């Protein structure tokens, strides 16, 4: 209101004038100060956006190679990498140095060292110095330069066995710093174990061959049932340099346990023959048979003398089944079927007998329901992970992987640190090298925890490692081939190791299951959709003379619908399920009733034909056609009832006309419903309804019609006799009196048609 009064020219009170002057001074003071101070300084946000790295972060140091990864006495350690000036100023008078130490005690110390960034005086050791440095006279802003350092191991002052921190630093000057200082540093780990340890850690490394689903439920109508792929992307993974090709070529040289999804084998085996690929609404011939054949041949050679674990077909998502699908009827039966198919597929394609006694939940995360589902199909061993079964008793060392968790089930607990060591982008040499060295450091740290206690450790990496991740894993395992502190062990043997008495065996509660993993699970609706598809398949296969042609491809497709590979791809998963259901519905519609027009009955009894069409390439039987009269008083079927049934059996690509006897008692209309049923009483397809019009002929009308017909017949006889006499007289004159014999009369009715009734057609009596 004061503002309004001032605007209108009202004089404010003295007190208000004093307050206004005071407020003006307070508000104006910063403005005046700003004017006196000159241009304002940039905001903190703007400064942060343009500020270049300073101090020990000025130069980025990347360690691209470190060889050998685990040196022994007499070796020369070679470290190479790249220096990149991230700062604004040119670096001058610089040198690259090694900094070795300190020796790290325990796995926790390795973790802490890996988190450190930047140079920390007092924590980072002095430079190695001497002749083992590299001079860098000048490194301009934004410029990169490669470097290589080579140092005999005996010059590194490695006085005791264990894990050492190894740093590479760049010390130099800029115009901002007139004295030498560390402008960049990168740390890694150097395991030093020149002689074999007394007790080696048994190391089990899982080598997964798993891919996303590529094969659809669709097959060709030929005898071989040519499979149809959703795309030809699988060939890219099988080709030289591809993800799956790298896993096979690298894995065949390593002491690993192969963990294989049989669906991948079945898909690649299908590619070795004729196959087709969907392109829009059509399909084209696949052309990558040679790539598929070579990959399978290489894999057969790789696993010939190795250990193979077969997951259930299509690697079903055990946690999704446990949390979202267990209460949907049929969900667990699919897991049982997938397990049964697994062994047969692997033996057929690879010619080796796999173990099917292992279940592998996503990321090894378990709770009681996941364990129940995992073992429901016959598996007695569950591959868990240590971040799921965390130690609660303060155990000072990493226990053996095998743990009894009740009910005759063994949890094979993989090590969390080692199993996640190769995640992330390993395509960069620096990241790959750091991952290898940290993995080696952790394995040596495990062995050093209890030097006299031999333990068994399992590594279960990510399900679908990239080619770069596979290459990094292979480098780490190759560095362990000398077996100074580890020795390889296959998964089956690891599961049979004597459990550590102090290790936790308590399965975590359902509430402790990771929320992130739970959010990626298939929804309950997915399992309901699958149940609908399975019900349709069950009804469909009953009527087929060759059910395997449909049951096998659709059964496999249903298994693929619950694959773990759908995690993080909900839309693709939904589309796949919809495509399976739609294609099955299209096949079932190939056996159907032909639409029938209204029928007219002229008389007390007649035959009503109904046509069933089979467009499938195989025959159908075990079908029943049921006709139901909507008004049994007016129209009765067969023996006088309201319902009549007849069996249906039709060859592929044919139709059959099924005829029903009908009798009428009164004039009028009656609705008749026709529907197919399987022999066990389940409805098949949609029902069809048509109208039967009854037009009964009375005795009086028949008498009139009969009299008229009699008169017509008599008149015809008279005309015929008269004509015959006339012709005979003329013929006798011309032929000596012999009358000519008349020819047989031409039939006046056509042959009976077997075609279905047309519009308004009267049926035969």
Tab-separated table of N, CA and C in Angstrom, residues 293-409:
chain	number	residue	atom	x	y	z
A	293	UNK	N	30.480	-72.360	-39.426
A	293	UNK	CA	31.165	-73.660	-39.416
A	293	UNK	C	32.550	-73.548	-38.792
A	294	UNK	N	33.280	-72.508	-39.142
A	294	UNK	CA	34.628	-72.358	-38.587
A	294	UNK	C	34.569	-72.147	-37.075
A	295	UNK	N	33.640	-71.321	-36.628
A	295	UNK	CA	33.542	-71.053	-35.186
A	295	UNK	C	33.222	-72.333	-34.422
A	296	UNK	N	32.289	-73.122	-34.939
A	296	UNK	CA	31.940	-74.373	-34.259
A	296	UNK	C	33.115	-75.350	-34.261
A	297	UNK	N	33.822	-75.417	-35.372
A	297	UNK	CA	34.986	-76.306	-35.440
A	297	UNK	C	36.044	-75.896	-34.423
A	298	UNK	N	36.301	-74.602	-34.332
A	298	UNK	CA	37.285	-74.103	-33.361
A	298	UNK	C	36.832	-74.380	-31.930
A	299	UNK	N	35.548	-74.209	-31.671
A	299	UNK	CA	35.038	-74.447	-30.315
A	299	UNK	C	35.125	-75.926	-29.958
A	300	UNK	N	34.794	-76.791	-30.890
A	300	UNK	CA	34.897	-78.232	-30.628
A	300	UNK	C	36.318	-78.621	-30.256
A	301	UNK	N	37.288	-78.036	-30.935
A	301	UNK	CA	38.689	-78.325	-30.618
A	301	UNK	C	39.080	-77.739	-29.263
A	302	UNK	N	38.517	-76.563	-28.930
A	302	UNK	CA	38.880	-75.888	-27.681
A	302	UNK	C	38.376	-76.633	-26.455
A	303	UNK	N	37.185	-77.224	-26.541
A	303	UNK	CA	36.583	-77.861	-25.355
A	303	UNK	C	36.825	-79.366	-25.310
A	304	UNK	N	37.546	-79.873	-26.288
A	304	UNK	CA	37.731	-81.320	-26.392
A	304	UNK	C	38.261	-81.933	-25.107
A	305	UNK	N	39.247	-81.297	-24.505
A	305	UNK	CA	39.852	-81.828	-23.282
A	305	UNK	C	39.555	-80.943	-22.074
A	306	UNK	N	38.593	-80.034	-22.218
A	306	UNK	CA	38.285	-79.117	-21.129
A	306	UNK	C	37.017	-79.488	-20.397
A	307	UNK	N	36.659	-78.646	-19.447
A	307	UNK	CA	35.449	-78.822	-18.656
A	307	UNK	C	34.367	-77.884	-19.170
A	308	UNK	N	33.178	-78.434	-19.375
A	308	UNK	CA	32.066	-77.655	-19.909
A	308	UNK	C	30.889	-77.731	-18.946
A	309	UNK	N	30.361	-76.573	-18.598
A	309	UNK	CA	29.137	-76.476	-17.800
A	309	UNK	C	28.057	-75.920	-18.713
A	310	UNK	N	26.941	-76.628	-18.811
A	310	UNK	CA	25.827	-76.183	-19.652
A	310	UNK	C	24.766	-75.538	-18.779
A	311	UNK	N	24.436	-74.288	-19.074
A	311	UNK	CA	23.318	-73.627	-18.417
A	311	UNK	C	22.025	-74.144	-19.028
A	312	UNK	N	20.887	-73.957	-18.380
A	312	UNK	CA	19.613	-74.311	-19.029
A	312	UNK	C	19.476	-73.573	-20.358
A	313	UNK	N	18.800	-74.174	-21.300
A	313	UNK	CA	18.654	-73.631	-22.654
A	313	UNK	C	18.149	-72.189	-22.599
A	314	UNK	N	18.870	-71.298	-23.273
A	314	UNK	CA	18.554	-69.863	-23.379
A	314	UNK	C	18.875	-69.096	-22.109
A	315	UNK	N	19.571	-69.715	-21.150
A	315	UNK	CA	20.010	-69.031	-19.935
A	315	UNK	C	18.856	-68.281	-19.266
A	316	UNK	N	17.855	-68.998	-18.747
A	316	UNK	CA	16.682	-68.338	-18.149
A	316	UNK	C	17.046	-67.477	-16.948
A	317	UNK	N	16.297	-66.402	-16.783
A	317	UNK	CA	16.513	-65.455	-15.689
A	317	UNK	C	15.909	-66.031	-14.410
A	318	UNK	N	16.742	-66.657	-13.600
A	318	UNK	CA	16.265	-67.355	-12.403
A	318	UNK	C	15.623	-66.401	-11.406
A	319	UNK	N	16.206	-65.225	-11.232
A	319	UNK	CA	15.658	-64.266	-10.272
A	319	UNK	C	14.305	-63.736	-10.731
A	320	UNK	N	14.141	-63.495	-12.020
A	320	UNK	CA	12.842	-63.037	-12.528
A	320	UNK	C	11.772	-64.096	-12.302
A	321	UNK	N	12.129	-65.351	-12.538
A	321	UNK	CA	11.179	-66.441	-12.291
A	321	UNK	C	10.831	-66.507	-10.823
A	322	UNK	N	11.839	-66.359	-9.955
A	322	UNK	CA	11.614	-66.467	-8.519
A	322	UNK	C	10.769	-65.322	-7.984
A	323	UNK	N	11.004	-64.111	-8.473
A	323	UNK	CA	10.340	-62.938	-7.908
A	323	UNK	C	9.062	-62.549	-8.645
A	324	UNK	N	8.956	-62.861	-9.936
A	324	UNK	CA	7.820	-62.374	-10.731
A	324	UNK	C	7.006	-63.474	-11.396
A	325	UNK	N	7.602	-64.645	-11.603
A	325	UNK	CA	6.901	-65.647	-12.402
A	325	UNK	C	6.559	-66.930	-11.686
A	326	UNK	N	7.089	-67.116	-10.488
A	326	UNK	CA	6.919	-68.399	-9.802
A	326	UNK	C	5.461	-68.765	-9.585
A	327	UNK	N	4.623	-67.745	-9.338
A	327	UNK	CA	3.209	-68.006	-9.055
A	327	UNK	C	2.347	-68.064	-10.312
A	328	UNK	N	2.945	-67.871	-11.475
A	328	UNK	CA	2.224	-68.018	-12.742
A	328	UNK	C	2.386	-69.466	-13.193
A	329	UNK	N	1.289	-70.142	-13.382
A	329	UNK	CA	1.346	-71.571	-13.695
A	329	UNK	C	2.188	-71.819	-14.943
A	330	UNK	N	3.027	-72.834	-14.859
A	330	UNK	CA	3.845	-73.238	-15.996
A	330	UNK	C	5.229	-72.631	-16.026
A	331	UNK	N	5.492	-71.584	-15.224
A	331	UNK	CA	6.790	-70.909	-15.292
A	331	UNK	C	7.927	-71.849	-14.912
A	332	UNK	N	7.741	-72.612	-13.852
A	332	UNK	CA	8.801	-73.524	-13.418
A	332	UNK	C	8.974	-74.697	-14.376
A	333	UNK	N	7.891	-75.093	-15.028
A	333	UNK	CA	8.007	-76.220	-15.966
A	333	UNK	C	8.896	-75.860	-17.151
A	334	UNK	N	8.901	-74.585	-17.554
A	334	UNK	CA	9.780	-74.161	-18.642
A	334	UNK	C	11.241	-74.320	-18.242
A	335	UNK	N	11.562	-74.018	-16.988
A	335	UNK	CA	12.930	-74.178	-16.513
A	335	UNK	C	13.345	-75.640	-16.544
A	336	UNK	N	12.425	-76.523	-16.188
A	336	UNK	CA	12.713	-77.951	-16.226
A	336	UNK	C	12.997	-78.400	-17.655
A	337	UNK	N	12.173	-77.955	-18.588
A	337	UNK	CA	12.375	-78.305	-19.997
A	337	UNK	C	13.695	-77.761	-20.518
A	338	UNK	N	14.010	-76.510	-20.150
A	338	UNK	CA	15.256	-75.896	-20.604
A	338	UNK	C	16.474	-76.653	-20.094
A	339	UNK	N	16.380	-77.197	-18.897
A	339	UNK	CA	17.487	-77.973	-18.337
A	339	UNK	C	17.637	-79.306	-19.057
A	340	UNK	N	16.510	-79.945	-19.373
A	340	UNK	CA	16.551	-81.236	-20.055
A	340	UNK	C	17.146	-81.105	-21.456
A	341	UNK	N	16.824	-80.012	-22.140
A	341	UNK	CA	17.313	-79.808	-23.506
A	341	UNK	C	18.805	-79.480	-23.517
A	342	UNK	N	19.303	-78.892	-22.432
A	342	UNK	CA	20.675	-78.385	-22.403
A	342	UNK	C	21.705	-79.464	-22.699
A	343	UNK	N	21.650	-80.563	-21.957
A	343	UNK	CA	22.658	-81.607	-22.108
A	343	UNK	C	22.647	-82.201	-23.508
A	344	UNK	N	21.457	-82.462	-24.030
A	344	UNK	CA	21.339	-83.050	-25.367
A	344	UNK	C	21.937	-82.136	-26.426
A	345	UNK	N	21.663	-80.847	-26.312
A	345	UNK	CA	22.171	-79.892	-27.302
A	345	UNK	C	23.683	-79.838	-27.302
A	346	UNK	N	24.281	-79.743	-26.114
A	346	UNK	CA	25.740	-79.648	-26.029
A	346	UNK	C	26.404	-80.923	-26.551
A	347	UNK	N	25.877	-82.073	-26.166
A	347	UNK	CA	26.463	-83.335	-26.629
A	347	UNK	C	26.344	-83.475	-28.142
A	348	UNK	N	25.224	-83.057	-28.694
A	348	UNK	CA	25.002	-83.179	-30.136
A	348	UNK	C	25.934	-82.270	-30.919
A	349	UNK	N	26.120	-81.058	-30.459
A	349	UNK	CA	26.885	-80.073	-31.220
A	349	UNK	C	28.382	-80.155	-30.930
A	350	UNK	N	28.760	-80.317	-29.659
A	350	UNK	CA	30.176	-80.277	-29.293
A	350	UNK	C	30.787	-81.652	-29.071
A	351	UNK	N	29.956	-82.677	-28.964
A	351	UNK	CA	30.435	-84.048	-28.762
A	351	UNK	C	31.172	-84.220	-27.429
A	352	UNK	N	30.780	-83.457	-26.428
A	352	UNK	CA	31.305	-83.624	-25.071
A	352	UNK	C	30.114	-83.668	-24.115
A	353	UNK	N	30.282	-84.341	-23.001
A	353	UNK	CA	29.210	-84.427	-22.016
A	353	UNK	C	29.389	-83.311	-20.998
A	354	UNK	N	28.450	-82.392	-20.909
A	354	UNK	CA	28.605	-81.261	-19.989
A	354	UNK	C	28.049	-81.581	-18.608
A	355	UNK	N	28.389	-80.725	-17.667
A	355	UNK	CA	27.752	-80.770	-16.356
A	355	UNK	C	26.548	-79.837	-16.393
A	356	UNK	N	25.417	-80.331	-15.918
A	356	UNK	CA	24.202	-79.506	-15.863
A	356	UNK	C	23.774	-79.301	-14.417
A	357	UNK	N	24.729	-79.438	-13.517
A	357	UNK	CA	24.415	-79.393	-12.089
A	357	UNK	C	24.611	-78.009	-11.483
A	358	UNK	N	24.827	-76.986	-12.346
A	358	UNK	CA	25.081	-75.639	-11.830
A	358	UNK	C	23.997	-74.670	-12.297
A	359	UNK	N	23.604	-73.781	-11.395
A	359	UNK	CA	22.702	-72.674	-11.725
A	359	UNK	C	23.461	-71.379	-11.469
A	360	UNK	N	23.249	-70.392	-12.350
A	360	UNK	CA	24.006	-69.134	-12.236
A	360	UNK	C	23.047	-67.947	-12.260
A	361	UNK	N	22.572	-67.508	-11.077
A	361	UNK	CA	21.723	-66.309	-11.036
A	361	UNK	C	22.509	-65.084	-11.470
A	362	UNK	N	21.814	-64.059	-11.877
A	362	UNK	CA	22.444	-62.832	-12.339
A	362	UNK	C	23.342	-62.244	-11.256
A	363	UNK	N	24.594	-61.956	-11.611
A	363	UNK	CA	25.586	-61.364	-10.710
A	363	UNK	C	25.764	-62.170	-9.428
A	364	UNK	N	25.365	-63.421	-9.435
A	364	UNK	CA	25.529	-64.257	-8.256
A	364	UNK	C	24.705	-63.804	-7.069
A	365	UNK	N	23.685	-62.985	-7.298
A	365	UNK	CA	22.841	-62.488	-6.207
A	365	UNK	C	21.758	-63.518	-5.889
A	366	UNK	N	21.635	-63.893	-4.623
A	366	UNK	CA	20.671	-64.922	-4.233
A	366	UNK	C	19.864	-64.481	-3.030
A	367	UNK	N	18.712	-65.090	-2.899
A	367	UNK	CA	17.888	-65.050	-1.698
A	367	UNK	C	17.182	-66.399	-1.651
A	368	UNK	N	16.411	-66.695	-0.629
A	368	UNK	CA	15.814	-68.037	-0.540
A	368	UNK	C	14.979	-68.432	-1.751
A	369	UNK	N	14.219	-67.500	-2.318
A	369	UNK	CA	13.372	-67.856	-3.459
A	369	UNK	C	14.209	-68.126	-4.704
A	370	UNK	N	15.300	-67.386	-4.889
A	370	UNK	CA	16.175	-67.619	-6.040
A	370	UNK	C	16.828	-68.988	-5.930
A	371	UNK	N	17.260	-69.359	-4.733
A	371	UNK	CA	17.862	-70.674	-4.533
A	371	UNK	C	16.844	-71.770	-4.812
A	372	UNK	N	15.602	-71.580	-4.340
A	372	UNK	CA	14.561	-72.589	-4.571
A	372	UNK	C	14.317	-72.804	-6.056
A	373	UNK	N	14.217	-71.720	-6.804
A	373	UNK	CA	13.985	-71.828	-8.244
A	373	UNK	C	15.205	-72.418	-8.936
A	374	UNK	N	16.388	-71.985	-8.545
A	374	UNK	CA	17.616	-72.459	-9.183
A	374	UNK	C	17.773	-73.964	-9.052
A	375	UNK	N	17.319	-74.509	-7.934
A	375	UNK	CA	17.484	-75.952	-7.700
A	375	UNK	C	16.246	-76.752	-8.088
A	376	UNK	N	15.193	-76.076	-8.512
A	376	UNK	CA	13.939	-76.782	-8.816
A	376	UNK	C	14.056	-77.686	-10.034
A	377	UNK	N	15.000	-77.376	-10.922
A	377	UNK	CA	15.149	-78.177	-12.142
A	377	UNK	C	16.239	-79.240	-11.999
A	378	UNK	N	16.734	-79.437	-10.786
A	378	UNK	CA	17.685	-80.514	-10.561
A	378	UNK	C	19.103	-80.089	-10.259
A	379	UNK	N	19.414	-78.789	-10.349
A	379	UNK	CA	20.763	-78.330	-10.024
A	379	UNK	C	20.979	-78.392	-8.518
A	380	UNK	N	22.181	-78.802	-8.116
A	380	UNK	CA	22.508	-78.882	-6.691
A	380	UNK	C	23.586	-77.883	-6.298
A	381	UNK	N	24.045	-77.092	-7.266
A	381	UNK	CA	25.103	-76.123	-6.999
A	381	UNK	C	24.695	-74.776	-7.596
A	382	UNK	N	24.797	-73.729	-6.802
A	382	UNK	CA	24.412	-72.387	-7.228
A	382	UNK	C	25.643	-71.495	-7.206
A	383	UNK	N	25.933	-70.859	-8.336
A	383	UNK	CA	27.069	-69.946	-8.418
A	383	UNK	C	26.623	-68.594	-7.858
A	384	UNK	N	27.042	-68.309	-6.635
A	384	UNK	CA	26.718	-67.045	-5.980
A	384	UNK	C	27.934	-66.122	-6.050
A	385	UNK	N	27.856	-64.963	-5.371
A	385	UNK	CA	28.994	-64.046	-5.336
A	385	UNK	C	29.170	-63.527	-3.921
A	386	UNK	N	30.402	-63.201	-3.550
A	386	UNK	CA	30.707	-62.887	-2.158
A	386	UNK	C	30.024	-61.619	-1.662
A	387	UNK	N	29.628	-60.693	-2.564
A	387	UNK	CA	28.906	-59.523	-2.086
A	387	UNK	C	27.465	-59.857	-1.745
A	388	UNK	N	27.015	-61.062	-2.117
A	388	UNK	CA	25.690	-61.527	-1.719
A	388	UNK	C	25.769	-62.301	-0.406
A	389	UNK	N	26.791	-63.146	-0.262
A	389	UNK	CA	27.016	-63.878	0.989
A	389	UNK	C	28.178	-63.233	1.730
A	390	UNK	N	27.948	-62.057	2.265
A	390	UNK	CA	29.013	-61.340	2.942
A	390	UNK	C	29.372	-62.022	4.254
A	391	UNK	N	30.658	-61.955	4.570
A	391	UNK	CA	31.138	-62.551	5.813
A	391	UNK	C	30.678	-61.700	6.999
A	392	UNK	N	30.116	-62.347	7.977
A	392	UNK	CA	29.605	-61.638	9.158
A	392	UNK	C	30.416	-61.940	10.411
A	393	UNK	N	31.306	-62.899	10.350
A	393	UNK	CA	32.048	-63.298	11.541
A	393	UNK	C	33.415	-62.665	11.659
A	394	UNK	N	33.729	-61.677	10.807
A	394	UNK	CA	35.024	-61.027	10.885
A	394	UNK	C	36.167	-61.938	10.498
A	395	UNK	N	35.940	-62.801	9.513
A	395	UNK	CA	36.979	-63.730	9.077
A	395	UNK	C	38.143	-62.933	8.487
A	396	UNK	N	39.374	-63.149	8.936
A	396	UNK	CA	40.504	-62.320	8.484
A	396	UNK	C	41.070	-62.728	7.133
A	397	UNK	N	40.456	-63.642	6.450
A	397	UNK	CA	40.958	-64.078	5.152
A	397	UNK	C	39.781	-64.457	4.256
A	398	UNK	N	40.052	-64.608	2.979
A	398	UNK	CA	39.031	-64.998	2.010
A	398	UNK	C	38.839	-66.508	2.074
A	399	UNK	N	37.635	-66.972	2.428
A	399	UNK	CA	37.435	-68.417	2.590
A	399	UNK	C	37.276	-69.134	1.261
A	400	UNK	N	37.357	-70.446	1.327
A	400	UNK	CA	37.128	-71.291	0.158
A	400	UNK	C	35.715	-71.064	-0.384
A	401	UNK	N	35.574	-71.177	-1.700
A	401	UNK	CA	34.320	-70.807	-2.369
A	401	UNK	C	33.145	-71.704	-2.012
A	402	UNK	N	33.375	-73.003	-1.868
A	402	UNK	CA	32.272	-73.938	-1.638
A	402	UNK	C	31.671	-73.722	-0.250
A	403	UNK	N	30.337	-73.574	-0.201
A	403	UNK	CA	29.638	-73.398	1.074
A	403	UNK	C	28.347	-74.222	1.054
A	404	UNK	N	28.097	-75.064	2.039
A	404	UNK	CA	26.798	-75.749	2.127
A	404	UNK	C	25.745	-74.775	2.646
A	405	UNK	N	24.635	-74.643	1.928
A	405	UNK	CA	23.598	-73.685	2.344
A	405	UNK	C	22.283	-74.380	2.672
A	406	UNK	N	22.329	-75.702	2.875
A	406	UNK	CA	21.141	-76.432	3.293
A	406	UNK	C	20.427	-77.111	2.151
A	407	UNK	N	19.692	-78.173	2.515
A	407	UNK	CA	18.915	-78.900	1.518
A	407	UNK	C	19.763	-79.632	0.510
A	408	UNK	N	21.005	-79.942	0.847
A	408	UNK	CA	21.877	-80.634	-0.095
A	408	UNK	C	22.414	-79.744	-1.197
A	409	UNK	N	22.260	-78.428	-1.035
A	409	UNK	CA	22.706	-77.471	-2.054
A	409	UNK	C	24.019	-76.829	-1.630
